[in-house]
Amino acid sequence: MTAGASWSRRIRDRIIAHWLLKMLGTTAGITAFMWLYFLLLLNPQFPVTIMPLTPLDRWIGFEPWTLLPYASLWLYISLVPALLLRHEFAPYLRAVALLSIAGLGIFLLFPTAVPAPAIDWTRYPTVQFLKSVDASGNACPSLHVAFSVLTAIWLNRLLHHIGAPRALTLANAGWCLLIVYSTLATKQHVAIDAASGALLGVIIAFAQLRALPWPAARRASVLEPTPLDV
């Protein structure tokens, strides 16, 4: 078996392992999160603070094309659960739960929004739809960025243990950075939101990665799923 076939087979085996449970769990988790997210967005319990602009916000202009990478978050964050084996579920679920609780808790106690830019949204119907559905509230920290960063870190570690080629790890980093940039270029967030979200994602991602059972003794079971895993 070639090296390429080896890593590609590992990815295939990981995706197949418990695929229905992972698909249903990811769908249920995203649905529950979005319900709580919009509940807080539409019903702030305290006065909403408008986030300040920075020079970076003034330098990055509105780019309509970035709506596509912005929306791609939902596909991107599904990659990690799709690749997990059974013994890796718990640390990842804790990471996602902690990030959701931290972010939504901040939105509850300290609701924020971004200042409205001087843009005629009717000229950009697809972006206008985003603005009508997801108003620029629940701004800081940007959970769009936080989940992207958490996903990038976990996916990088998974790809490393699978033995995937460097091109995939670079693509992972590029996808994450593009999503982060899109939060600013769609004017859904400002730089302070993005920086806060990135910090939150890094802290929680690494905290839970340390709990992942990947010591040397289990390396073989990570690279080659056991019958129980698949």
Coordinates of N, CA, C and O in Angstrom, one line a residue, residues 116-224:
A116 N -23.4 50.0 12.6 CA -23.9 49.8 11.2 C -23.1 50.5 10.2 O -22.9 51.7 10.3
P117 N -22.5 49.8 9.2 CA -21.7 50.5 8.2 C -22.6 51.3 7.2 O -23.7 51.0 7.0
A118 N -22.0 52.2 6.6 CA -22.7 53.1 5.6 C -22.7 52.3 4.2 O -22.0 52.7 3.3
I119 N -23.5 51.2 4.2 CA -23.6 50.4 3.0 C -25.0 50.2 2.6 O -25.9 49.9 3.5
D120 N -25.4 50.3 1.4 CA -26.7 50.1 0.9 C -26.8 48.6 0.6 O -26.4 48.1 -0.4
W121 N -27.4 47.9 1.6 CA -27.5 46.4 1.5 C -28.4 46.0 0.4 O -28.3 44.8 -0.1
T122 N -29.3 46.8 -0.1 CA -30.1 46.4 -1.2 C -29.3 46.1 -2.5 O -29.8 45.4 -3.4
R123 N -28.1 46.6 -2.6 CA -27.3 46.3 -3.7 C -26.6 45.0 -3.7 O -26.1 44.5 -4.6
Y124 N -26.8 44.3 -2.5 CA -26.1 43.0 -2.3 C -27.2 42.1 -1.7 O -27.2 41.9 -0.4
P125 N -28.1 41.6 -2.5 CA -29.3 40.8 -1.9 C -28.9 39.6 -1.1 O -29.5 39.4 0.0
T126 N -27.8 38.9 -1.4 CA -27.5 37.7 -0.6 C -26.9 38.1 0.8 O -27.2 37.5 1.8
V127 N -26.1 39.2 0.8 CA -25.6 39.7 2.1 C -26.8 40.3 2.9 O -26.8 40.2 4.1
Q128 N -27.7 41.0 2.2 CA -28.8 41.6 2.8 C -29.7 40.5 3.5 O -30.2 40.7 4.7
F129 N -29.8 39.3 2.9 CA -30.5 38.2 3.5 C -29.8 37.8 4.8 O -30.4 37.5 5.8
L130 N -28.4 37.7 4.8 CA -27.7 37.4 6.0 C -28.0 38.4 7.1 O -28.2 38.0 8.3
K131 N -28.0 39.7 6.7 CA -28.2 40.7 7.7 C -29.6 40.6 8.3 O -29.8 40.9 9.5
S132 N -30.6 40.2 7.5 CA -31.9 40.1 8.0 C -32.1 38.9 8.9 O -33.0 38.9 9.8
V133 N -31.4 37.8 8.7 CA -31.5 36.6 9.5 C -30.6 36.7 10.7 O -31.0 36.4 11.8
D134 N -29.3 37.1 10.5 CA -28.3 37.2 11.6 C -27.9 38.6 11.8 O -26.9 39.0 11.3
A135 N -28.7 39.4 12.5 CA -28.4 40.8 12.8 C -27.0 40.8 13.4 O -26.6 39.9 14.1
S136 N -26.3 41.9 13.3 CA -24.9 42.0 13.7 C -24.9 42.2 15.3 O -24.2 43.1 15.8
G137 N -25.6 41.4 16.0 CA -25.5 41.3 17.4 C -24.7 40.1 17.8 O -24.1 39.4 17.0
N138 N -24.8 39.8 19.1 CA -23.9 38.7 19.7 C -22.5 38.8 19.1 O -22.0 37.8 18.6
A139 N -22.0 40.0 19.2 CA -20.8 40.3 18.4 C -19.5 39.8 19.1 O -18.6 39.2 18.4
C140 N -19.3 40.1 20.4 CA -18.0 39.9 21.0 C -18.2 38.9 22.2 O -18.9 39.2 23.1
P141 N -17.5 37.8 22.2 CA -16.5 37.4 21.1 C -17.2 36.8 19.9 O -18.3 36.3 20.0
S142 N -16.5 36.8 18.8 CA -17.1 36.2 17.6 C -17.0 34.7 17.7 O -15.9 34.1 17.7
L143 N -18.2 34.1 17.8 CA -18.1 32.6 17.9 C -17.9 32.0 16.6 O -17.5 30.8 16.5
H144 N -18.1 32.7 15.5 CA -17.8 32.3 14.2 C -16.3 32.1 14.1 O -15.8 31.0 13.6
V145 N -15.5 33.0 14.7 CA -14.1 32.9 14.7 C -13.6 31.8 15.7 O -12.8 31.0 15.5
A146 N -14.3 31.8 16.9 CA -13.9 30.9 18.0 C -14.1 29.4 17.5 O -13.2 28.6 17.7
F147 N -15.2 29.1 16.9 CA -15.4 27.7 16.4 C -14.4 27.4 15.2 O -14.0 26.2 15.1
S148 N -14.1 28.4 14.4 CA -13.2 28.2 13.3 C -11.8 27.8 13.8 O -11.2 26.9 13.3
V149 N -11.4 28.6 14.8 CA -10.0 28.4 15.4 C -10.0 27.0 16.1 O -9.0 26.2 16.0
L150 N -11.0 26.7 16.9 CA -11.1 25.4 17.6 C -11.0 24.3 16.6 O -10.3 23.3 16.7
T151 N -11.8 24.4 15.5 CA -11.8 23.4 14.5 C -10.4 23.2 13.8 O -9.9 22.1 13.6
A152 N -9.8 24.4 13.5 CA -8.5 24.3 12.8 C -7.4 23.6 13.7 O -6.7 22.8 13.2
I153 N -7.5 23.9 15.0 CA -6.5 23.2 15.9 C -6.7 21.7 16.0 O -5.8 20.9 15.9
W154 N -8.0 21.4 16.2 CA -8.3 19.9 16.3 C -8.1 19.2 15.0 O -7.5 18.1 15.0
L155 N -8.5 19.8 13.9 CA -8.3 19.2 12.6 C -6.8 19.0 12.3 O -6.4 18.0 11.7
N156 N -6.0 20.0 12.6 CA -4.6 19.9 12.4 C -4.0 18.7 13.2 O -3.2 18.0 12.6
R157 N -4.4 18.5 14.4 CA -3.9 17.4 15.2 C -4.4 16.1 14.6 O -3.6 15.1 14.6
L158 N -5.6 16.0 14.2 CA -6.1 14.8 13.6 C -5.4 14.4 12.3 O -5.0 13.3 12.1
L159 N -5.2 15.4 11.5 CA -4.5 15.2 10.2 C -3.0 14.7 10.5 O -2.5 13.9 9.7
H160 N -2.4 15.3 11.5 CA -1.0 14.9 11.9 C -1.0 13.4 12.3 O -0.1 12.7 11.8
H161 N -1.9 13.0 13.1 CA -1.9 11.6 13.6 C -2.3 10.7 12.5 O -1.9 9.5 12.5
I162 N -3.1 11.1 11.5 CA -3.5 10.3 10.4 C -2.4 10.1 9.4 O -2.3 9.2 8.7
G163 N -1.5 11.1 9.4 CA -0.3 11.1 8.5 C -0.7 11.7 7.2 O -0.1 11.3 6.1
A164 N -1.6 12.6 7.2 CA -2.1 13.3 6.0 C -0.9 14.2 5.4 O -0.1 14.6 6.1
P165 N -0.9 14.4 4.1 CA 0.1 15.3 3.5 C 0.0 16.7 3.9 O -1.1 17.2 4.4
R166 N 1.1 17.4 3.8 CA 1.2 18.8 4.3 C 0.2 19.7 3.6 O -0.3 20.7 4.1
A167 N -0.1 19.3 2.3 CA -1.1 20.1 1.6 C -2.4 20.2 2.3 O -3.1 21.3 2.3
L168 N -2.9 19.2 3.0 CA -4.1 19.2 3.7 C -4.0 20.1 4.9 O -5.0 20.8 5.3
T169 N -2.9 20.0 5.6 CA -2.8 20.9 6.8 C -2.7 22.3 6.4 O -3.3 23.2 7.1
L170 N -2.1 22.6 5.3 CA -2.1 24.0 4.8 C -3.5 24.5 4.4 O -3.9 25.6 4.6
A171 N -4.2 23.6 3.7 CA -5.6 23.9 3.3 C -6.5 24.1 4.5 O -7.3 25.0 4.5
N172 N -6.2 23.4 5.6 CA -7.0 23.6 6.8 C -6.7 25.0 7.4 O -7.7 25.7 7.7
A173 N -5.4 25.3 7.5 CA -5.1 26.7 8.0 C -5.7 27.8 7.1 O -6.2 28.8 7.6
G174 N -5.6 27.6 5.8 CA -6.1 28.6 4.9 C -7.6 28.8 5.0 O -8.1 29.9 4.9
W175 N -8.3 27.7 5.1 CA -9.8 27.7 5.3 C -10.2 28.5 6.5 O -11.0 29.4 6.5
C176 N -9.5 28.2 7.6 CA -9.7 28.9 8.9 C -9.5 30.4 8.7 O -10.3 31.2 9.1
L177 N -8.4 30.7 8.2 CA -8.0 32.2 8.0 C -9.0 32.9 7.1 O -9.4 34.0 7.4
L178 N -9.5 32.2 6.1 CA -10.5 32.8 5.2 C -11.8 33.1 5.9 O -12.4 34.1 5.7
I179 N -12.2 32.1 6.8 CA -13.4 32.3 7.5 C -13.2 33.5 8.5 O -14.1 34.4 8.6
V180 N -12.1 33.6 9.2 CA -11.8 34.7 10.1 C -11.9 36.0 9.3 O -12.5 37.0 9.8
Y181 N -11.2 36.1 8.2 CA -11.2 37.3 7.4 C -12.7 37.7 6.9 O -13.1 38.8 6.9
S182 N -13.5 36.6 6.6 CA -14.8 36.9 6.1 C -15.7 37.6 7.2 O -16.6 38.3 6.9
T183 N -15.4 37.3 8.5 CA -16.2 37.9 9.5 C -16.0 39.4 9.5 O -17.0 40.2 9.9
L184 N -14.9 39.9 9.1 CA -14.6 41.3 9.0 C -15.0 41.9 7.7 O -15.6 43.0 7.7
A185 N -14.8 41.1 6.6 CA -15.1 41.7 5.3 C -16.6 41.7 5.0 O -17.1 42.4 4.1
T186 N -17.4 40.8 5.7 CA -18.9 40.9 5.6 C -19.5 42.0 6.5 O -20.7 42.2 6.5
K187 N -18.6 42.5 7.4 CA -19.0 43.5 8.4 C -20.0 42.9 9.4 O -20.8 43.6 10.0
Q188 N -19.9 41.6 9.6 CA -20.6 41.0 10.7 C -19.9 41.2 12.0 O -20.6 41.1 13.1
H189 N -18.6 41.4 12.0 CA -17.8 41.6 13.2 C -16.8 42.6 13.0 O -16.5 43.0 11.9
V190 N -16.2 43.1 14.1 CA -15.1 44.0 14.1 C -13.9 43.3 14.6 O -14.0 42.1 15.1
A191 N -12.7 43.9 14.5 CA -11.5 43.2 14.9 C -11.4 42.8 16.3 O -10.9 41.7 16.6
I192 N -12.0 43.5 17.2 CA -11.9 43.1 18.6 C -12.8 41.9 18.8 O -12.4 41.0 19.6
D193 N -13.9 41.8 18.1 CA -14.7 40.5 18.2 C -13.9 39.3 17.7 O -13.9 38.3 18.4
A194 N -13.2 39.5 16.6 CA -12.4 38.4 16.0 C -11.3 38.0 16.9 O -11.0 36.8 17.1
A195 N -10.6 39.0 17.4 CA -9.4 38.7 18.3 C -9.9 37.9 19.6 O -9.3 37.0 20.0
S196 N -11.0 38.4 20.2 CA -11.6 37.7 21.4 C -12.0 36.3 21.1 O -11.8 35.4 21.9
G197 N -12.7 36.1 19.9 CA -13.1 34.8 19.5 C -11.9 33.9 19.3 O -12.0 32.7 19.7
A198 N -10.9 34.4 18.7 CA -9.7 33.5 18.4 C -9.1 33.1 19.7 O -8.7 31.9 19.9
L199 N -8.9 34.0 20.7 CA -8.4 33.7 22.0 C -9.2 32.6 22.7 O -8.6 31.7 23.3
L200 N -10.5 32.8 22.7 CA -11.4 31.8 23.3 C -11.2 30.5 22.7 O -11.1 29.4 23.4
G201 N -11.2 30.4 21.4 CA -11.1 29.2 20.7 C -9.7 28.5 21.0 O -9.7 27.2 21.2
V202 N -8.7 29.2 21.0 CA -7.3 28.6 21.3 C -7.3 28.0 22.7 O -6.8 26.9 22.9
I203 N -7.8 28.8 23.7 CA -7.7 28.3 25.1 C -8.5 27.0 25.3 O -8.0 26.1 25.8
I204 N -9.7 27.0 24.7 CA -10.5 25.8 24.9 C -10.0 24.6 24.1 O -10.0 23.5 24.6
A205 N -9.6 24.9 22.9 CA -9.1 23.8 22.0 C -7.9 23.1 22.7 O -7.9 21.9 22.8
F206 N -6.9 23.8 23.1 CA -5.8 23.2 23.7 C -6.0 22.6 25.0 O -5.5 21.5 25.4
A207 N -6.9 23.2 25.8 CA -7.3 22.6 27.1 C -7.8 21.2 27.0 O -7.5 20.3 27.8
Q208 N -8.7 21.0 26.0 CA -9.3 19.7 25.8 C -8.5 18.8 25.0 O -8.6 17.5 25.2
L209 N -7.6 19.3 24.1 CA -6.7 18.4 23.4 C -5.8 17.6 24.3 O -5.4 16.5 24.1
R210 N -5.4 18.3 25.4 CA -4.5 17.6 26.4 C -5.2 16.4 27.0 O -4.5 15.5 27.5
A211 N -6.5 16.4 27.0 CA -7.3 15.3 27.6 C -7.5 14.1 26.6 O -8.0 13.1 27.0
L212 N -7.1 14.4 25.4 CA -7.4 13.4 24.3 C -6.4 12.2 24.5 O -5.2 12.4 24.7
P213 N -6.9 10.9 24.5 CA -6.1 9.8 24.8 C -5.2 9.4 23.6 O -5.5 8.4 22.9
W214 N -4.2 10.1 23.4 CA -3.2 9.9 22.3 C -1.8 9.6 22.8 O -0.9 10.1 22.2
P215 N -1.6 8.9 23.9 CA -0.2 8.6 24.3 C 0.4 7.6 23.3 O -0.4 7.0 22.5
A216 N 1.7 7.4 23.4 CA 2.3 6.5 22.4 C 1.7 5.1 22.4 O 1.6 4.5 21.3
A217 N 1.3 4.6 23.5 CA 0.7 3.3 23.6 C -0.6 3.1 22.8 O -0.9 2.1 22.3
R218 N -1.3 4.3 22.5 CA -2.5 4.2 21.8 C -2.4 4.7 20.4 O -3.3 4.8 19.6
R219 N -1.2 5.1 20.0 CA -1.0 5.7 18.6 C -1.4 4.7 17.5 O -2.1 5.2 16.6
A220 N -1.2 3.5 17.7 CA -1.6 2.5 16.6 C -3.1 2.5 16.5 O -3.7 2.5 15.4
S221 N -3.9 2.6 17.6 CA -5.3 2.6 17.5 C -5.9 3.9 16.9 O -7.0 3.9 16.4
V222 N -5.1 5.0 17.0 CA -5.5 6.2 16.4 C -5.3 6.2 14.9 O -6.1 6.6 14.1
L223 N -4.1 5.6 14.5 CA -3.8 5.6 13.1 C -4.6 4.5 12.3 O -5.0 4.7 11.2
E224 N -4.8 3.4 13.0 CA -5.5 2.3 12.4 C -6.7 1.9 13.3 O -6.5 1.3 14.3

